[in-house]
mmCIF file of N, CA and C in Angstrom:
data_model
loop_
_atom_site.group_PDB
_atom_site.id
_atom_site.type_symbol
_atom_site.label_atom_id
_atom_site.label_comp_id
_atom_site.label_asym_id
_atom_site.label_seq_id
_atom_site.Cartn_x
_atom_site.Cartn_y
_atom_site.Cartn_z
ATOM 1 N N MET A 114 -16.898 -7.197 18.720
ATOM 2 C CA MET A 114 -16.451 -7.542 17.395
ATOM 3 C C MET A 114 -15.827 -6.342 16.684
ATOM 4 N N SER A 115 -16.311 -5.137 17.007
ATOM 5 C CA SER A 115 -15.745 -3.954 16.353
ATOM 6 C C SER A 115 -14.294 -3.735 16.780
ATOM 7 N N GLY A 116 -13.938 -4.175 17.994
ATOM 8 C CA GLY A 116 -12.554 -4.075 18.432
ATOM 9 C C GLY A 116 -11.631 -4.934 17.589
ATOM 10 N N PHE A 117 -12.136 -6.106 17.191
ATOM 11 C CA PHE A 117 -11.357 -6.994 16.332
ATOM 12 C C PHE A 117 -11.099 -6.338 14.976
ATOM 13 N N PHE A 118 -12.148 -5.801 14.363
ATOM 14 C CA PHE A 118 -11.998 -5.149 13.064
ATOM 15 C C PHE A 118 -11.122 -3.904 13.159
ATOM 16 N N HIS A 119 -11.170 -3.250 14.306
ATOM 17 C CA HIS A 119 -10.326 -2.077 14.518
ATOM 18 C C HIS A 119 -8.852 -2.464 14.419
ATOM 19 N N TRP A 120 -8.451 -3.513 15.120
ATOM 20 C CA TRP A 120 -7.046 -3.898 15.116
ATOM 21 C C TRP A 120 -6.637 -4.578 13.822
ATOM 22 N N VAL A 121 -7.563 -5.251 13.154
ATOM 23 C CA VAL A 121 -7.266 -5.781 11.820
ATOM 24 C C VAL A 121 -6.996 -4.618 10.865
ATOM 25 N N SER A 122 -7.783 -3.560 10.991
ATOM 26 C CA SER A 122 -7.597 -2.380 10.138
ATOM 27 C C SER A 122 -6.261 -1.700 10.405
ATOM 28 N N VAL A 123 -5.834 -1.685 11.658
ATOM 29 C CA VAL A 123 -4.540 -1.075 12.004
ATOM 30 C C VAL A 123 -3.406 -1.816 11.295
ATOM 31 N N GLY A 124 -3.511 -3.127 11.177
ATOM 32 C CA GLY A 124 -2.482 -3.896 10.476
ATOM 33 C C GLY A 124 -2.639 -3.895 8.965
ATOM 34 N N ALA A 125 -3.884 -3.941 8.506
ATOM 35 C CA ALA A 125 -4.133 -4.049 7.066
ATOM 36 C C ALA A 125 -3.904 -2.734 6.331
ATOM 37 N N LEU A 126 -4.165 -1.618 6.979
ATOM 38 C CA LEU A 126 -4.037 -0.321 6.305
ATOM 39 C C LEU A 126 -2.609 -0.046 5.829
ATOM 40 N N PRO A 127 -1.584 -0.196 6.669
ATOM 41 C CA PRO A 127 -0.236 0.062 6.146
ATOM 42 C C PRO A 127 0.217 -0.976 5.121
ATOM 43 N N LEU A 128 -0.212 -2.235 5.279
ATOM 44 C CA LEU A 128 0.165 -3.252 4.299
ATOM 45 C C LEU A 128 -0.448 -2.966 2.935
ATOM 46 N N ALA A 129 -1.723 -2.626 2.925
ATOM 47 C CA ALA A 129 -2.389 -2.311 1.660
ATOM 48 C C ALA A 129 -1.816 -1.034 1.051
ATOM 49 N N SER A 130 -1.502 -0.051 1.882
ATOM 50 C CA SER A 130 -0.912 1.192 1.377
ATOM 51 C C SER A 130 0.458 0.933 0.757
ATOM 52 N N ALA A 131 1.258 0.099 1.414
ATOM 53 C CA ALA A 131 2.571 -0.248 0.870
ATOM 54 C C ALA A 131 2.424 -0.995 -0.453
ATOM 55 N N MET A 132 1.438 -1.867 -0.535
ATOM 56 C CA MET A 132 1.204 -2.609 -1.776
ATOM 57 C C MET A 132 0.784 -1.678 -2.909
ATOM 58 N N VAL A 133 -0.034 -0.685 -2.596
ATOM 59 C CA VAL A 133 -0.438 0.292 -3.616
ATOM 60 C C VAL A 133 0.794 1.032 -4.141
ATOM 61 N N GLY A 134 1.655 1.493 -3.245
ATOM 62 C CA GLY A 134 2.882 2.173 -3.668
ATOM 63 C C GLY A 134 3.781 1.270 -4.494
ATOM 64 N N PHE A 135 3.902 0.020 -4.073
ATOM 65 C CA PHE A 135 4.710 -0.961 -4.789
ATOM 66 C C PHE A 135 4.170 -1.169 -6.202
ATOM 67 N N LEU A 136 2.849 -1.349 -6.312
ATOM 68 C CA LEU A 136 2.237 -1.614 -7.615
ATOM 69 C C LEU A 136 2.301 -0.413 -8.549
ATOM 70 N N ILE A 137 2.178 0.781 -8.006
ATOM 71 C CA ILE A 137 2.269 1.977 -8.849
ATOM 72 C C ILE A 137 3.662 2.089 -9.461
ATOM 73 N N ILE A 138 4.692 1.935 -8.650
ATOM 74 C CA ILE A 138 6.058 2.019 -9.175
ATOM 75 C C ILE A 138 6.343 0.853 -10.107
ATOM 76 N N HIS A 139 5.830 -0.320 -9.793
ATOM 77 C CA HIS A 139 6.015 -1.480 -10.674
ATOM 78 C C HIS A 139 5.385 -1.212 -12.040
ATOM 79 N N GLY A 140 4.187 -0.658 -12.026
ATOM 80 C CA GLY A 140 3.512 -0.349 -13.282
ATOM 81 C C GLY A 140 4.261 0.681 -14.108
ATOM 82 N N LEU A 141 4.833 1.672 -13.444
ATOM 83 C CA LEU A 141 5.598 2.695 -14.157
ATOM 84 C C LEU A 141 6.928 2.157 -14.672
ATOM 85 N N ASP A 142 7.560 1.289 -13.888
ATOM 86 C CA ASP A 142 8.876 0.771 -14.234
ATOM 87 C C ASP A 142 8.807 -0.302 -15.320
ATOM 88 N N GLU A 143 7.775 -1.130 -15.289
ATOM 89 C CA GLU A 143 7.685 -2.263 -16.202
ATOM 90 C C GLU A 143 6.710 -2.032 -17.348
ATOM 91 N N ARG A 144 6.303 -0.816 -17.580
ATOM 92 C CA ARG A 144 5.325 -0.522 -18.628
ATOM 93 C C ARG A 144 5.852 -0.973 -19.989
ATOM 94 N N GLY A 145 5.026 -1.735 -20.700
ATOM 95 C CA GLY A 145 5.378 -2.169 -22.043
ATOM 96 C C GLY A 145 6.247 -3.406 -22.110
ATOM 97 N N THR A 146 6.522 -4.050 -20.983
ATOM 98 C CA THR A 146 7.323 -5.269 -20.993
ATOM 99 C C THR A 146 6.428 -6.467 -20.714
ATOM 100 N N GLU A 147 6.979 -7.666 -20.894
ATOM 101 C CA GLU A 147 6.208 -8.885 -20.635
ATOM 102 C C GLU A 147 5.870 -9.026 -19.157
ATOM 103 N N GLU A 148 6.739 -8.535 -18.283
ATOM 104 C CA GLU A 148 6.498 -8.646 -16.846
ATOM 105 C C GLU A 148 5.304 -7.822 -16.401
ATOM 106 N N SER A 149 5.006 -6.757 -17.113
ATOM 107 C CA SER A 149 3.887 -5.902 -16.712
ATOM 108 C C SER A 149 2.546 -6.554 -16.986
ATOM 109 N N ALA A 150 2.512 -7.571 -17.837
ATOM 110 C CA ALA A 150 1.249 -8.241 -18.152
ATOM 111 C C ALA A 150 0.723 -9.039 -16.963
ATOM 112 N N GLY A 151 1.590 -9.433 -16.037
ATOM 113 C CA GLY A 151 1.167 -10.228 -14.885
ATOM 114 C C GLY A 151 0.404 -9.433 -13.845
ATOM 115 N N ILE A 152 0.613 -8.135 -13.774
ATOM 116 C CA ILE A 152 -0.053 -7.291 -12.784
ATOM 117 C C ILE A 152 -1.064 -6.433 -13.519
ATOM 118 N N ASP A 153 -2.308 -6.569 -13.118
ATOM 119 C CA ASP A 153 -3.337 -5.769 -13.773
ATOM 120 C C ASP A 153 -3.947 -4.785 -12.787
ATOM 121 N N GLY A 154 -4.891 -4.033 -13.269
ATOM 122 C CA GLY A 154 -5.528 -3.020 -12.440
ATOM 123 C C GLY A 154 -6.393 -3.582 -11.331
ATOM 124 N N LYS A 155 -6.795 -4.852 -11.448
ATOM 125 C CA LYS A 155 -7.648 -5.451 -10.417
ATOM 126 C C LYS A 155 -6.937 -5.511 -9.068
ATOM 127 N N THR A 156 -5.674 -5.873 -9.091
ATOM 128 C CA THR A 156 -4.911 -5.960 -7.842
ATOM 129 C C THR A 156 -4.790 -4.587 -7.197
ATOM 130 N N LEU A 157 -4.497 -3.597 -8.005
ATOM 131 C CA LEU A 157 -4.392 -2.229 -7.499
ATOM 132 C C LEU A 157 -5.736 -1.743 -6.973
ATOM 133 N N LEU A 158 -6.815 -2.082 -7.672
ATOM 134 C CA LEU A 158 -8.155 -1.693 -7.242
ATOM 135 C C LEU A 158 -8.523 -2.335 -5.907
ATOM 136 N N ILE A 159 -8.224 -3.611 -5.750
ATOM 137 C CA ILE A 159 -8.535 -4.309 -4.496
ATOM 138 C C ILE A 159 -7.746 -3.710 -3.340
ATOM 139 N N CYS A 160 -6.457 -3.457 -3.548
ATOM 140 C CA CYS A 160 -5.648 -2.843 -2.487
ATOM 141 C C CYS A 160 -6.158 -1.444 -2.159
ATOM 142 N N GLY A 161 -6.559 -0.706 -3.167
ATOM 143 C CA GLY A 161 -7.130 0.620 -2.936
ATOM 144 C C GLY A 161 -8.418 0.555 -2.134
ATOM 145 N N LEU A 162 -9.257 -0.440 -2.427
ATOM 146 C CA LEU A 162 -10.491 -0.620 -1.656
ATOM 147 C C LEU A 162 -10.199 -0.981 -0.205
ATOM 148 N N VAL A 163 -9.180 -1.811 0.018
ATOM 149 C CA VAL A 163 -8.792 -2.155 1.392
ATOM 150 C C VAL A 163 -8.342 -0.898 2.131
ATOM 151 N N VAL A 164 -7.590 -0.036 1.464
ATOM 152 C CA VAL A 164 -7.145 1.219 2.085
ATOM 153 C C VAL A 164 -8.347 2.076 2.470
ATOM 154 N N VAL A 165 -9.316 2.193 1.569
ATOM 155 C CA VAL A 165 -10.493 3.023 1.847
ATOM 156 C C VAL A 165 -11.319 2.443 2.989
ATOM 157 N N VAL A 166 -11.583 1.138 2.957
ATOM 158 C CA VAL A 166 -12.405 0.509 4.001
ATOM 159 C C VAL A 166 -11.713 0.589 5.359
ATOM 160 N N CYS A 167 -10.419 0.308 5.400
ATOM 161 C CA CYS A 167 -9.688 0.393 6.669
ATOM 162 C C CYS A 167 -9.619 1.832 7.167
ATOM 163 N N SER A 168 -9.472 2.775 6.258
ATOM 164 C CA SER A 168 -9.457 4.186 6.658
ATOM 165 C C SER A 168 -10.784 4.592 7.278
ATOM 166 N N LEU A 169 -11.874 4.144 6.677
ATOM 167 C CA LEU A 169 -13.194 4.452 7.231
ATOM 168 C C LEU A 169 -13.393 3.790 8.589
ATOM 169 N N GLN A 170 -12.896 2.568 8.737
ATOM 170 C CA GLN A 170 -13.010 1.865 10.020
ATOM 171 C C GLN A 170 -12.253 2.620 11.116
ATOM 172 N N LEU A 171 -11.088 3.148 10.771
ATOM 173 C CA LEU A 171 -10.261 3.836 11.769
ATOM 174 C C LEU A 171 -10.642 5.297 11.964
ATOM 175 N N ALA A 172 -11.496 5.830 11.113
ATOM 176 C CA ALA A 172 -11.904 7.230 11.264
ATOM 177 C C ALA A 172 -12.765 7.423 12.503
ATOM 178 N N GLY A 173 -13.607 6.447 12.803
ATOM 179 C CA GLY A 173 -14.499 6.567 13.951
ATOM 180 C C GLY A 173 -13.798 6.383 15.280
ATOM 181 N N GLN A 174 -12.803 5.506 15.307
ATOM 182 C CA GLN A 174 -12.072 5.213 16.538
ATOM 183 C C GLN A 174 -10.578 5.174 16.199
ATOM 184 N N PRO A 175 -9.914 6.323 16.210
ATOM 185 C CA PRO A 175 -8.512 6.379 15.794
ATOM 186 C C PRO A 175 -7.602 5.531 16.682
ATOM 187 N N ALA A 176 -6.611 4.909 16.054
ATOM 188 C CA ALA A 176 -5.603 4.157 16.791
ATOM 189 C C ALA A 176 -4.483 5.080 17.248
ATOM 190 N N ILE A 177 -4.257 6.147 16.509
ATOM 191 C CA ILE A 177 -3.219 7.132 16.811
ATOM 192 C C ILE A 177 -3.885 8.499 16.817
ATOM 193 N N ASP A 178 -3.598 9.270 17.840
ATOM 194 C CA ASP A 178 -4.181 10.600 17.929
ATOM 195 C C ASP A 178 -3.064 11.622 17.776
ATOM 196 N N PRO A 179 -3.153 12.636 17.029
ATOM 197 C CA PRO A 179 -4.268 13.151 16.243
ATOM 198 C C PRO A 179 -4.486 12.337 14.966
ATOM 199 N N LEU A 180 -5.651 12.515 14.391
ATOM 200 C CA LEU A 180 -6.075 11.731 13.239
ATOM 201 C C LEU A 180 -5.159 11.925 12.031
ATOM 202 N N TRP A 181 -4.657 13.137 11.815
ATOM 203 C CA TRP A 181 -3.784 13.381 10.668
ATOM 204 C C TRP A 181 -2.497 12.581 10.785
ATOM 205 N N LEU A 182 -1.991 12.415 12.018
ATOM 206 C CA LEU A 182 -0.772 11.640 12.225
ATOM 207 C C LEU A 182 -1.018 10.165 11.926
ATOM 208 N N GLN A 183 -2.198 9.688 12.294
ATOM 209 C CA GLN A 183 -2.553 8.298 12.001
ATOM 210 C C GLN A 183 -2.475 8.035 10.502
ATOM 211 N N TYR A 184 -3.085 8.900 9.706
ATOM 212 C CA TYR A 184 -3.087 8.690 8.260
ATOM 213 C C TYR A 184 -1.730 8.964 7.636
ATOM 214 N N PHE A 185 -0.971 9.874 8.202
ATOM 215 C CA PHE A 185 0.385 10.116 7.711
ATOM 216 C C PHE A 185 1.238 8.866 7.888
ATOM 217 N N LEU A 186 1.146 8.241 9.067
ATOM 218 C CA LEU A 186 1.956 7.056 9.345
ATOM 219 C C LEU A 186 1.431 5.809 8.646
ATOM 220 N N LEU A 187 0.130 5.556 8.748
ATOM 221 C CA LEU A 187 -0.425 4.300 8.248
ATOM 222 C C LEU A 187 -0.670 4.292 6.745
ATOM 223 N N VAL A 188 -0.812 5.458 6.136
ATOM 224 C CA VAL A 188 -1.047 5.504 4.689
ATOM 225 C C VAL A 188 0.154 6.119 3.977
ATOM 226 N N GLY A 189 0.495 7.342 4.318
ATOM 227 C CA GLY A 189 1.550 8.059 3.602
ATOM 228 C C GLY A 189 2.913 7.402 3.694
ATOM 229 N N THR A 190 3.351 7.118 4.907
ATOM 230 C CA THR A 190 4.665 6.513 5.099
ATOM 231 C C THR A 190 4.723 5.119 4.493
ATOM 232 N N ALA A 191 3.654 4.337 4.670
ATOM 233 C CA ALA A 191 3.620 2.987 4.105
ATOM 234 C C ALA A 191 3.607 3.021 2.582
ATOM 235 N N LEU A 192 2.892 3.972 2.002
ATOM 236 C CA LEU A 192 2.846 4.119 0.547
ATOM 237 C C LEU A 192 4.243 4.413 -0.002
ATOM 238 N N VAL A 193 4.940 5.321 0.641
ATOM 239 C CA VAL A 193 6.299 5.666 0.217
ATOM 240 C C VAL A 193 7.241 4.480 0.428
ATOM 241 N N ALA A 194 7.096 3.755 1.533
ATOM 242 C CA ALA A 194 7.947 2.591 1.796
ATOM 243 C C ALA A 194 7.754 1.516 0.725
ATOM 244 N N GLY A 195 6.518 1.276 0.319
ATOM 245 C CA GLY A 195 6.257 0.305 -0.743
ATOM 246 C C GLY A 195 6.856 0.737 -2.069
ATOM 247 N N ALA A 196 6.742 2.022 -2.379
ATOM 248 C CA ALA A 196 7.304 2.544 -3.626
ATOM 249 C C ALA A 196 8.828 2.447 -3.622
ATOM 250 N N VAL A 197 9.441 2.798 -2.506
ATOM 251 C CA VAL A 197 10.899 2.725 -2.392
ATOM 252 C C VAL A 197 11.367 1.275 -2.469
ATOM 253 N N ALA A 198 10.633 0.367 -1.832
ATOM 254 C CA ALA A 198 10.997 -1.050 -1.878
ATOM 255 C C ALA A 198 10.983 -1.564 -3.318
ATOM 256 N N ARG A 199 9.972 -1.203 -4.091
ATOM 257 C CA ARG A 199 9.901 -1.659 -5.493
ATOM 258 C C ARG A 199 11.015 -1.042 -6.323
ATOM 259 N N TYR A 200 11.303 0.208 -6.087
ATOM 260 C CA TYR A 200 12.372 0.876 -6.825
ATOM 261 C C TYR A 200 13.720 0.210 -6.545
ATOM 262 N N VAL A 201 13.996 -0.048 -5.270
ATOM 263 C CA VAL A 201 15.265 -0.673 -4.888
ATOM 264 C C VAL A 201 15.351 -2.089 -5.445
ATOM 265 N N LEU A 202 14.276 -2.865 -5.324
ATOM 266 C CA LEU A 202 14.286 -4.225 -5.866
ATOM 267 C C LEU A 202 14.456 -4.218 -7.382
ATOM 268 N N GLY A 203 13.836 -3.268 -8.043
ATOM 269 C CA GLY A 203 13.989 -3.155 -9.491
ATOM 270 C C GLY A 203 15.413 -2.840 -9.897
ATOM 271 N N ARG A 204 16.063 -1.955 -9.175
ATOM 272 C CA ARG A 204 17.447 -1.603 -9.491
ATOM 273 C C ARG A 204 18.393 -2.760 -9.181
ATOM 274 N N LEU A 205 18.143 -3.478 -8.091
ATOM 275 C CA LEU A 205 18.995 -4.620 -7.753
ATOM 276 C C LEU A 205 18.852 -5.742 -8.771
ATOM 277 N N SER A 206 17.641 -5.965 -9.268
ATOM 278 C CA SER A 206 17.443 -7.048 -10.236
ATOM 279 C C SER A 206 18.040 -6.694 -11.595
ATOM 280 N N THR A 207 18.034 -5.431 -11.990
ATOM 281 C CA THR A 207 18.637 -5.067 -13.276
ATOM 282 C C THR A 207 20.155 -5.041 -13.186
ATOM 283 N N ARG A 208 20.677 -4.871 -12.007
ATOM 284 C CA ARG A 208 22.128 -4.864 -11.830
ATOM 285 C C ARG A 208 22.703 -6.257 -12.068
ATOM 286 N N HIS A 209 21.957 -7.316 -11.755
ATOM 287 C CA HIS A 209 22.446 -8.687 -11.896
ATOM 288 C C HIS A 209 22.288 -9.230 -13.311
ATOM 289 N N HIS A 210 21.587 -8.519 -14.188
ATOM 290 C CA HIS A 210 21.381 -9.022 -15.554
ATOM 291 C C HIS A 210 22.470 -8.574 -16.437
#
């Protein structure tokens, strides 16, 4: 069963990290507007908890060796990708208005 959770963590960690990056940029970009009321801290907190739990799951049995590379790829790169995706989507949506 631990093998199942291991591979779920490999998939969930970058997705949750990307969502955290997306939500942070969304919060900064939409601060003080009506659209910002739809996203609250609970979503960011839940995604952050998923990142922590998946990170702990993968710490004991790394999917990528060395361990620093695993976290660079699955957390750092995904976090930046989510932030860039939100920034690009935000700029594209304001261009059409």
